[in-house]
Coordinates of C-alpha atoms in Angstrom, one line a residue:
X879 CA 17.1 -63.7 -25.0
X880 CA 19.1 -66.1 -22.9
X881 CA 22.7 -64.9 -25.0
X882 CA 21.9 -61.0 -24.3
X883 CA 21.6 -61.2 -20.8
X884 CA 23.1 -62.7 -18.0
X885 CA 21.1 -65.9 -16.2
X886 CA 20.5 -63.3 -12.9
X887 CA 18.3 -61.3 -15.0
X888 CA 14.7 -62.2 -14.6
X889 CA 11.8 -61.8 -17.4
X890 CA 8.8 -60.5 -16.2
X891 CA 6.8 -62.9 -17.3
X892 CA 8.9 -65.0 -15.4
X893 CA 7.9 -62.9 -12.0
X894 CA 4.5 -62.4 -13.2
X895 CA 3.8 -66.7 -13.5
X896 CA 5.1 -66.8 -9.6
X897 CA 3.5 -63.3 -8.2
X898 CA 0.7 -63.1 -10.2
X899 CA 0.8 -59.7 -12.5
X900 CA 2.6 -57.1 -11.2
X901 CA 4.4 -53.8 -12.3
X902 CA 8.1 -55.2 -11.8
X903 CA 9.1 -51.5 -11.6
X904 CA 7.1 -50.4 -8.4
X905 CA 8.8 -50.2 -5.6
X906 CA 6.8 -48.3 -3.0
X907 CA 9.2 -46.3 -0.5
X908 CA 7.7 -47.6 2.6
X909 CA 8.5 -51.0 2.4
X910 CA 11.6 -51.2 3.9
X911 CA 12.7 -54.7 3.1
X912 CA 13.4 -54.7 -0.2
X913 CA 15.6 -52.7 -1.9
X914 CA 14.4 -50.8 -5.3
X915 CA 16.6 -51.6 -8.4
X916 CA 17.4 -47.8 -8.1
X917 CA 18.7 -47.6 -5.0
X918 CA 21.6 -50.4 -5.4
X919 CA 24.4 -49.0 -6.7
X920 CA 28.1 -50.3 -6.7
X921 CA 31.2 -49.3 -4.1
X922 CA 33.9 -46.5 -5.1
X923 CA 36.6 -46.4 -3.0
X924 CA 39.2 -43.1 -3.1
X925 CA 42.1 -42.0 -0.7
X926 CA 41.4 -39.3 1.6
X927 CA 44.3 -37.1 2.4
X928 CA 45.8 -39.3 4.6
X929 CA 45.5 -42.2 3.5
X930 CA 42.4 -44.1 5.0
X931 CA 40.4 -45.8 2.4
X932 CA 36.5 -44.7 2.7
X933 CA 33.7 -46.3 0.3
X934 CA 31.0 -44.7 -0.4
X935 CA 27.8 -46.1 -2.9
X936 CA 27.8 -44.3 -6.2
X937 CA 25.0 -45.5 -8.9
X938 CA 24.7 -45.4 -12.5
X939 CA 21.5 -45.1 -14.4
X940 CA 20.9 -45.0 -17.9
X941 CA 18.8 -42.5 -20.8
X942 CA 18.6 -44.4 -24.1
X943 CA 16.3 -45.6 -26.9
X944 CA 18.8 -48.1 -28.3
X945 CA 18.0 -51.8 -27.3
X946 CA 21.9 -52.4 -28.3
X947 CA 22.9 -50.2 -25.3
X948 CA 20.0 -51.1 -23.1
X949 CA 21.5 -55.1 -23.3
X950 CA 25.2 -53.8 -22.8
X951 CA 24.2 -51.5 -19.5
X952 CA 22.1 -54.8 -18.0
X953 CA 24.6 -56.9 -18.8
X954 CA 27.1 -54.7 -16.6
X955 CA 24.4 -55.1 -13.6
X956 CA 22.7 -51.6 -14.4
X957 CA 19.5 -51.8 -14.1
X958 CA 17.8 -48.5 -14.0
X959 CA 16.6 -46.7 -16.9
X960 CA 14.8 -43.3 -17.9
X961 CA 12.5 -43.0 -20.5
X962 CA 9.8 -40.3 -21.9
X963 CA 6.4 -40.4 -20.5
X964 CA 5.2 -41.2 -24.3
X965 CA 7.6 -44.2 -24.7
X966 CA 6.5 -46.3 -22.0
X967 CA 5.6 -48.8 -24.7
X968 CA 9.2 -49.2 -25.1
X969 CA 9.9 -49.2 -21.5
X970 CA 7.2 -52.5 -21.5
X971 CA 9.1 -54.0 -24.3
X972 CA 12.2 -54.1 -22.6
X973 CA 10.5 -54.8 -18.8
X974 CA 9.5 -58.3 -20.9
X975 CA 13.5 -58.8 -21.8
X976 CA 15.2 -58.3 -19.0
X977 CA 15.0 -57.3 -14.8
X978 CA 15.0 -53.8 -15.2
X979 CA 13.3 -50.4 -13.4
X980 CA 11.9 -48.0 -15.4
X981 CA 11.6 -44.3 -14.7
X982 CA 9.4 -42.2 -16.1
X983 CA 9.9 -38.1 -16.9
X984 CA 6.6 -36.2 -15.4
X985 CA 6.0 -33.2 -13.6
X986 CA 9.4 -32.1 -13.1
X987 CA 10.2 -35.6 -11.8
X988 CA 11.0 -39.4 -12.2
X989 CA 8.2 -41.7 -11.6
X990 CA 7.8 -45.0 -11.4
X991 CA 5.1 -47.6 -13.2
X992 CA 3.4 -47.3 -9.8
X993 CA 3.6 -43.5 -10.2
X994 CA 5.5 -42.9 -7.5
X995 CA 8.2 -40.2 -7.4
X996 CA 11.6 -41.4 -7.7
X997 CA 13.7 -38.8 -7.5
X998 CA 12.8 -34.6 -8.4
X999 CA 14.5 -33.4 -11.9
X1000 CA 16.3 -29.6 -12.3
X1001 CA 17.4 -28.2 -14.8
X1002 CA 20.0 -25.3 -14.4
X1003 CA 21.7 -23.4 -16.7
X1004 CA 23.1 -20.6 -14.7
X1005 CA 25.3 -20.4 -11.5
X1006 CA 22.6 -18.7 -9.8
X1007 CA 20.1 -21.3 -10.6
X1008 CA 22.6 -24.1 -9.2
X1009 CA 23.2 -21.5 -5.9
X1010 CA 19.0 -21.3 -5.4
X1011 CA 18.4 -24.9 -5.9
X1012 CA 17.2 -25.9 -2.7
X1013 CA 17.8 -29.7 -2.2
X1014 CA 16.9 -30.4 1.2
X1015 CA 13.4 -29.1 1.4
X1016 CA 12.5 -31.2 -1.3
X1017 CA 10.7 -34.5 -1.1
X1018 CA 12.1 -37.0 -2.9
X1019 CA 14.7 -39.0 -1.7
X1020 CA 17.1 -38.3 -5.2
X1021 CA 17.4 -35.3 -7.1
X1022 CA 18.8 -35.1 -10.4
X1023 CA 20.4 -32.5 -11.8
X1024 CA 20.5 -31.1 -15.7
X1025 CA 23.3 -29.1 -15.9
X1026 CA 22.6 -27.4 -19.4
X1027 CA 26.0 -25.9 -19.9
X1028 CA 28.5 -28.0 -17.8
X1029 CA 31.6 -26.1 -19.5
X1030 CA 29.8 -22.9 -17.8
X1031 CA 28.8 -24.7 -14.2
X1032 CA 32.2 -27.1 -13.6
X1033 CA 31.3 -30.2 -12.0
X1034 CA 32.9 -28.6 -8.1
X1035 CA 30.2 -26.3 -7.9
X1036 CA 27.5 -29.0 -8.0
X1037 CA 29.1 -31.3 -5.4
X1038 CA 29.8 -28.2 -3.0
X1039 CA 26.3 -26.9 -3.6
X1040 CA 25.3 -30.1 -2.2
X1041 CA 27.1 -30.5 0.8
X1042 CA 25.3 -31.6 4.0
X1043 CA 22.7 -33.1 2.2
X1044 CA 21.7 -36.7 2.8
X1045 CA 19.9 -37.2 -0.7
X1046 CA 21.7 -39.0 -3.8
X1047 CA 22.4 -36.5 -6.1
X1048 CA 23.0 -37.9 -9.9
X1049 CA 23.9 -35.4 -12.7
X1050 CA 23.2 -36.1 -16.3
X1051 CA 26.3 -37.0 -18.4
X1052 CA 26.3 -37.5 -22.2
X1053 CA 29.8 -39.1 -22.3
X1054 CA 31.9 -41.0 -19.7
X1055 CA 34.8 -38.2 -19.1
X1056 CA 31.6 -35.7 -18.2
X1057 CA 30.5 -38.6 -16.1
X1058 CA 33.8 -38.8 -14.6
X1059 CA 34.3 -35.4 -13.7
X1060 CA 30.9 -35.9 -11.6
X1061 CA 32.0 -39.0 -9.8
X1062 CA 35.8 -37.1 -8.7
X1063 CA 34.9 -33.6 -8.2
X1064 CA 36.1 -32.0 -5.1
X1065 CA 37.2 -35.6 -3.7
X1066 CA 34.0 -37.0 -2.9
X1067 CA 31.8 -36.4 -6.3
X1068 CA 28.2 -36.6 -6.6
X1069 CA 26.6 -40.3 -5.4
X1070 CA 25.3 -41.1 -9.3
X1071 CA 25.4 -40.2 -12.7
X1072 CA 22.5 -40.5 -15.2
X1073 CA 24.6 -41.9 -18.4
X1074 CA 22.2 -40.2 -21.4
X1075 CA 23.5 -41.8 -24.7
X1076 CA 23.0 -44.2 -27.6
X1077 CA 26.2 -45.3 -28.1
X1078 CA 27.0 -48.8 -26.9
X1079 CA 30.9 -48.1 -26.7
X1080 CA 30.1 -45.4 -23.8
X1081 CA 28.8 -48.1 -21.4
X1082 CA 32.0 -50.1 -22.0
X1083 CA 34.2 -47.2 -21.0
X1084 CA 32.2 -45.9 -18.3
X1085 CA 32.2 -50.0 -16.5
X1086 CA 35.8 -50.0 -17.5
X1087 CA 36.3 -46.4 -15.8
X1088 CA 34.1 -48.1 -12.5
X1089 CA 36.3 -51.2 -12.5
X1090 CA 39.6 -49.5 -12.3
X1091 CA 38.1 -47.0 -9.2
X1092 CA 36.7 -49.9 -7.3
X1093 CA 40.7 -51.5 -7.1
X1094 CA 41.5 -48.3 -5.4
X1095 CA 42.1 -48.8 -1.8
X1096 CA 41.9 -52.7 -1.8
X1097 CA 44.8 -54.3 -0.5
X1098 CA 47.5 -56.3 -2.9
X1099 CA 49.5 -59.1 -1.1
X1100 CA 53.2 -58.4 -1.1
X1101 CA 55.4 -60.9 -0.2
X1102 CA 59.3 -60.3 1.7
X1103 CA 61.9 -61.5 -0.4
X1104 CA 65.7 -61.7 0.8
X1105 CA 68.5 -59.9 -1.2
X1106 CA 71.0 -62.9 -2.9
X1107 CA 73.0 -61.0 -5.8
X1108 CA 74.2 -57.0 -6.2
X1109 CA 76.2 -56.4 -9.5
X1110 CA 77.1 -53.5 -11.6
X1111 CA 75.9 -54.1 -15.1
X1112 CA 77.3 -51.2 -16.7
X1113 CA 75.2 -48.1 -19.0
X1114 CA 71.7 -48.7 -20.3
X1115 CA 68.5 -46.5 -20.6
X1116 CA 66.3 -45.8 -17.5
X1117 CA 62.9 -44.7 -16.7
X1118 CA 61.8 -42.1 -14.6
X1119 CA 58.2 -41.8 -13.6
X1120 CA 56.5 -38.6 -12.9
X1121 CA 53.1 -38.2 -11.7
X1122 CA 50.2 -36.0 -11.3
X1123 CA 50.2 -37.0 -7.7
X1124 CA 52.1 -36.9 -4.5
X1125 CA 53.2 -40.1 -2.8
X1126 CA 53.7 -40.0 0.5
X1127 CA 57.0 -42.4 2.2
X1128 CA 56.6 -45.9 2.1
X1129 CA 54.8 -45.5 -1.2
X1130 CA 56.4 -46.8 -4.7
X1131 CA 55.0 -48.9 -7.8
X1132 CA 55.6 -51.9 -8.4
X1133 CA 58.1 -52.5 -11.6
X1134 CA 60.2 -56.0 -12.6
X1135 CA 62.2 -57.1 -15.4
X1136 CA 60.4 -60.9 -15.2
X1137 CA 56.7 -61.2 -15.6
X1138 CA 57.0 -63.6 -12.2
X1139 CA 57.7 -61.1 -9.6
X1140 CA 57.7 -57.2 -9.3
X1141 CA 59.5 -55.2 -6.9
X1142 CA 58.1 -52.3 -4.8
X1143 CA 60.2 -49.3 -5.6
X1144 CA 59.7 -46.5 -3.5
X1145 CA 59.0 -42.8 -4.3
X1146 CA 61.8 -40.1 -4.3
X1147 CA 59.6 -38.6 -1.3
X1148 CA 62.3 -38.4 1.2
X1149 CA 65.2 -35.7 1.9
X1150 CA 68.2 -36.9 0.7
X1151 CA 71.8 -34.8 1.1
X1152 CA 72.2 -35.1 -2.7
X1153 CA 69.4 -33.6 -4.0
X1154 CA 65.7 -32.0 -2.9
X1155 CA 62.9 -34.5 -2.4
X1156 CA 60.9 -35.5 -5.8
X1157 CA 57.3 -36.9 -4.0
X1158 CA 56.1 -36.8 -7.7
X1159 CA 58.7 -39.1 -9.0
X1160 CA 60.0 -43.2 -8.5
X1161 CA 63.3 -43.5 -10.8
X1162 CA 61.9 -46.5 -11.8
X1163 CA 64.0 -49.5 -14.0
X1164 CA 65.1 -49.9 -17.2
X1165 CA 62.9 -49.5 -20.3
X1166 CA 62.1 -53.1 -21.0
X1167 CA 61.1 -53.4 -17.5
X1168 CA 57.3 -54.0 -16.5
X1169 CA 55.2 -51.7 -14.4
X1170 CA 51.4 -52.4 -13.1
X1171 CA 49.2 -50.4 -14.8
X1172 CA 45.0 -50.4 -13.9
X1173 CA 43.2 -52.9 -14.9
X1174 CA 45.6 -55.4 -13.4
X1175 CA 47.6 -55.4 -16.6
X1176 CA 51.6 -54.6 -16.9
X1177 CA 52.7 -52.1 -19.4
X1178 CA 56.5 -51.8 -20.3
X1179 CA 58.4 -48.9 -18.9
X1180 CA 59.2 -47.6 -21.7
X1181 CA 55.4 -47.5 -23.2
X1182 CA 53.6 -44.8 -20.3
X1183 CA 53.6 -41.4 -21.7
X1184 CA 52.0 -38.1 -20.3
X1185 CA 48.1 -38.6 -19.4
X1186 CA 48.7 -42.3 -18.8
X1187 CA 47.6 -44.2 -15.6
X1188 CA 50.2 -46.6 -13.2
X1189 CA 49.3 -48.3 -9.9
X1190 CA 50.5 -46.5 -6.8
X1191 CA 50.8 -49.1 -3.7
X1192 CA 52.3 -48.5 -0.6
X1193 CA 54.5 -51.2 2.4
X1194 CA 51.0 -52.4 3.2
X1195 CA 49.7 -53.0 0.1
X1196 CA 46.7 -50.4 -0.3
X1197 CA 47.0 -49.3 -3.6
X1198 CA 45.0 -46.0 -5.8
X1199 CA 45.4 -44.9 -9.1
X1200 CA 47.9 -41.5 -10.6
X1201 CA 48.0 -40.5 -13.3
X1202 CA 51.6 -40.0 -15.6
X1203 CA 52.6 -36.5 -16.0
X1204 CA 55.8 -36.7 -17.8
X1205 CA 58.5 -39.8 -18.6
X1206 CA 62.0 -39.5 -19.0
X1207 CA 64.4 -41.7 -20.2
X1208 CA 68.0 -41.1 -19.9
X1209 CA 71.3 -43.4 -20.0
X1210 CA 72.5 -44.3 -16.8
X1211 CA 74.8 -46.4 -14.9
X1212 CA 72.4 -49.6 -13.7
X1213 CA 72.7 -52.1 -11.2
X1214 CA 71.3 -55.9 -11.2
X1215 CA 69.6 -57.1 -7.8
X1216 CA 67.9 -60.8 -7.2
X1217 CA 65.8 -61.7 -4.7
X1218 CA 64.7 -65.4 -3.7
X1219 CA 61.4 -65.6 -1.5
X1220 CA 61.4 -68.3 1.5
X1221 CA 65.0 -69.4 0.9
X1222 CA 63.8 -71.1 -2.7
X1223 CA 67.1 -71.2 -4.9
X1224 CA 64.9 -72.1 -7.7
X1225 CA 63.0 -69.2 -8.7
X1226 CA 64.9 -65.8 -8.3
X1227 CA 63.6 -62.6 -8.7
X1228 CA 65.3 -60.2 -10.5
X1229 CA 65.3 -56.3 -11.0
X1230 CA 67.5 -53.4 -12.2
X1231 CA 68.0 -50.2 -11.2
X1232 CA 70.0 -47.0 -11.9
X1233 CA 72.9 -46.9 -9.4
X1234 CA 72.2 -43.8 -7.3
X1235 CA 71.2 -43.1 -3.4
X1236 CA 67.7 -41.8 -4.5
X1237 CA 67.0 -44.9 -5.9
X1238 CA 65.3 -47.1 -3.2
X1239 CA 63.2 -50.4 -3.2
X1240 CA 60.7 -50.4 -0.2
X1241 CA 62.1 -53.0 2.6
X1242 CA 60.1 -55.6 5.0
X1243 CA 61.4 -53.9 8.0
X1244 CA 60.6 -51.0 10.0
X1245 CA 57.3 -49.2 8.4
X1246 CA 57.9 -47.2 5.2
X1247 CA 61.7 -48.1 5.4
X1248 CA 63.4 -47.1 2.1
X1249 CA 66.4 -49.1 1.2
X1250 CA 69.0 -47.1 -1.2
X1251 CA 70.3 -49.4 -3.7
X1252 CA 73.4 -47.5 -3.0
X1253 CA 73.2 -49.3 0.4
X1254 CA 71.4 -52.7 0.0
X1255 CA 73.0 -55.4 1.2
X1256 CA 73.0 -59.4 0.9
X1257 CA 70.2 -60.7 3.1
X1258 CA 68.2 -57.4 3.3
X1259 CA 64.2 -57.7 3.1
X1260 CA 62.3 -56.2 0.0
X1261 CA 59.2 -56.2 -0.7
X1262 CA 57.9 -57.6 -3.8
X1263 CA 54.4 -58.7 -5.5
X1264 CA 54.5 -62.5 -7.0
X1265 CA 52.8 -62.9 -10.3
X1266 CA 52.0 -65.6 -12.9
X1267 CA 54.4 -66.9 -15.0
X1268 CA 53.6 -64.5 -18.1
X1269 CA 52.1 -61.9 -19.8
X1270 CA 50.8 -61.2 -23.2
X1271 CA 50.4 -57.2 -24.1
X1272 CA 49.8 -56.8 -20.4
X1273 CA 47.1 -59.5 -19.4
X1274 CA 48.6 -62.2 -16.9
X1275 CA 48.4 -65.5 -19.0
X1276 CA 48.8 -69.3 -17.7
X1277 CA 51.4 -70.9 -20.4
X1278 CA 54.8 -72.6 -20.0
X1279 CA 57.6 -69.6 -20.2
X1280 CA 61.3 -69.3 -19.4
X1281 CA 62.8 -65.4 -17.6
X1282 CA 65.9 -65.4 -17.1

C-alpha cells in the first residue's frame, strides 16, 4: 500500500488502533474544529477586470468504481468520493487503503457513514428546472447539481442561477473540459466539480488543468537589467503573438533568445502615431526565441499555434494565463539588444527584436513604462526574468551549458 499512496495518507486501521473504532468518514456538522475531508478544497486564483487577484476555494470530488483512479485522485490530495448506496462494501475496501470520505447516494442526497447529509443532489434537465431550483431554502450546506444535457443548459446559466447564495455548488462533470467550463463560467464558476469517470488519464488532466490556474495571480520576480549593446542584425523571421485576451499597459510576456534570462516585452496596447493600438497582440522575437508557457515550461516562438496557452505578466510580476488565437510569422528587419544585471560583465542577456516603434520591452522606471526599441538607449532599465542555465523541451534543467 505504502507505493500507491503518499505517506500523509492514513489507513483506517491505523486511526482505528489510536481512536478506538470509528467511521473515519463521519464528520458531524456541529463540531466546528475539525474540518471534514469534503470541505477542504484547494485555491483558484483569476483576474478580475481590473486586475486585483481574488482566491476563492474550489473543490474536486470524485464518482468512480476503478481502484486505478481512486489511487491517482488520493494521490493528488482528493479525498472525497461518491459511491452507490449498494457499494458501500467497496467504499469499506478502499476506507482500509487510504484517508478518504465517502459519500453515499440516498434520498435525493449525499450521506455520510454516519448518515448524515452532505450535500442535497438535483437533477435538471430543462432550463426551467435549473430557473425553479431553489438553493437557498434548502438544508444542506452543498448542493450538487446533475445537469442531464449540459450542451442544452451551458455552464453560465448554472453559476448565475446561483448567485447570492452562500452554499458550495459542485456540478457533475464526466470529462475535464466539462469540468472546466464549470470552474470559469461567467468569471467566478461554481465552488466544485464532482469529476464522474473511470479513466485514470482524466484525473491527470483535470490536476494538471488546477496547477496551471493556481499560478494565476502569483507574483514572478523580475529583476532590472541595464541596456549594454543595440545593433542592427539585418532580415530574419519574427513572431507575432495574438491572443484571446486583452492586455492592459504595462503588460507583455516574457520571451529570450538564451534559456538564462527572458525579457518582458510589452503588449501593442498603447496608441501609437503609426498605427491603431493592438491590446491583443506583443510582436514578440524571432522564431527560435523562447517564450513562458503554463506549467512553468518555455516553448519556442515558433511552436504556439491557435488554441495554445502563454504566460501573461505584467511590470509587477502578477501573471494569468491567455490563450493563443492566431501566430504570424513574417520576415522582418531585427535588432540585437543585451542587457547585464547588477553591472556583471560576465553574464549578458540577450534578446532580438523586429526594429519598429510598436515594438517595446517593458522598463524599470516609471509604472507601465514602455520602452520602443526604436528609442532604447545604452543604460536604459528593462525588465527581465532570470532563469536556470537550460532547458530541455521546455522543463528548466540543472546541467553545464554554453548561450551565446
Amino acid at each position: 500500500m505504502a507505493a500507491f499512496f503518499p505517506s500523509a495518507s492514513l489507513r483506517q486501521s491505523d486511526i482505528e488502533g489510536k481512536l478506538g473504532a470509528c467511521v473515519v468518514a463521519h464528520f458531524p456538522p456541529h463540531n466546528k474544529k475539525a474540518t471534514p475531508i469534503w470541505q477542504s478544497g484547494f485555491s483558484v486564483k483569476s483576474m478580475c477586470s481590473s486586475g486585483v487577484s481574488k482566491s476563492r476555494k474550489k473543490q474536486v470530488w470524485i464518482w468512480t468504481q476503478k481502484k486505478e483512479v481512486m489511487t491517482a485522485a488520493v494521490e493528488r490530495g482528493w479525498h472525497t468520493f461518491i459511491f452507490q448506496s449498494d457499494c458501500r462494501e467497496l467504499a469499506s475496501q478502499w476506507t482500509s487503503m487510504a484517508l478518504l470520505s465517502p459519500l453515499f447516494v440516498e434520498d435525493g442526497g449525499l450521506f455520510d457513514g454516519g448518515h448524515i447529509i452532505v450535500a442535497t443532489l438535483f437533477e435538471v434537465s430543462s432550463p426551467k428546472q435549473l430557473k425553479n431550483l431553489q438553493l437557498l431554502s434548502d438544508k444542506a450546506d452543498n448542493v450538487v447539481v446533475d445537469l442531464l444535457d449540459w450542451q442544452v443548459i451551458p455552464a453560465e446559466n448554472i453559476v448565475a442561477a446561483i448567485q447570492g447564495t452562500q452554499k458550495t455548488v459542485f456540478a457533475i462533470s464526466k470529462t475535464p473540459s466539462e469540468a472546466q467550463l464549470f470552474f470559469e463560467a461567467l468569471e467566478h464558476g461554481l465552488g466544485g466539480v464532482v469529476l464522474k469517470t473511470e479513466e485514470v488519464d482524466a484525473i491527470f488532466q483535470l490536476k494538471e488543468y488546477l496547477d496551471k490556474r493556481n499560478n494565476q495571480g502569483s507574483l514572478l520576480e523580475l529583476t532590472k537589467a541595464t541596456v549594454t549593446n543595440i545593433q542592427m542584425v539585418g532580415m530574419g523571421d519574427r513572431v507575432c503573438v495574438d491572443l484571446c485576451s486583452l492586455m492592459r499597459p504595462g503588460e507583455g510576456i516574457l520571451v529570450g533568445c538564451f534559456a538564462r534570462g527572458l525579457f518582458l516585452i510589452h503588449s501593442e496596447c498603447l496608441e501609437s502615431n503609426y498605427i491603431s493600438s493592438r491590446p491583443f497582440r506583443v510582436n514578440a522575437g524571432p522564431v527560435h526565441a523562447y517564450v513562458v508557457v503554463p506549467g512553468e515550461k518555455t516553448s519556442y516562438l515558433s511552436e504556439l499555434k491557435a488554441g495554445g496557452e502563454v504566460v501573461v505578466v505584467d511590470q509587477n510580476g502578477m501573471q494569468r494565463t491567455a490563450i493563443v488565437g492566431r501566430v504570424k510569422i513574417e520576415t522582418r528587419p531585427l535588432i540585437l539588444i543585451e542587457a547585464n544585471v547588477n553591472d556583471d560583465d560576465q553574464i549578458s542577456y540577450t534578446m532580438i527584436l523586429q526594429n519598429a516603434e510598436t515594438v517595446a520591452l517593458v522598463g524599470a522606471g516609471h509604472q507601465n513604462q514602455a520602452i520602443p526599441v526604436t528609442s532604447l538607449k545604452l543604460g536604459d532599465e528593462v525588465l527581465l526574468s532570470v532563469q536556470g542555465g537550460a532547458r530541455h523541451t521546455g522543463i528548466q534543467i540543472n546541467e553545464f551549458i554554453v548561450e551565446k
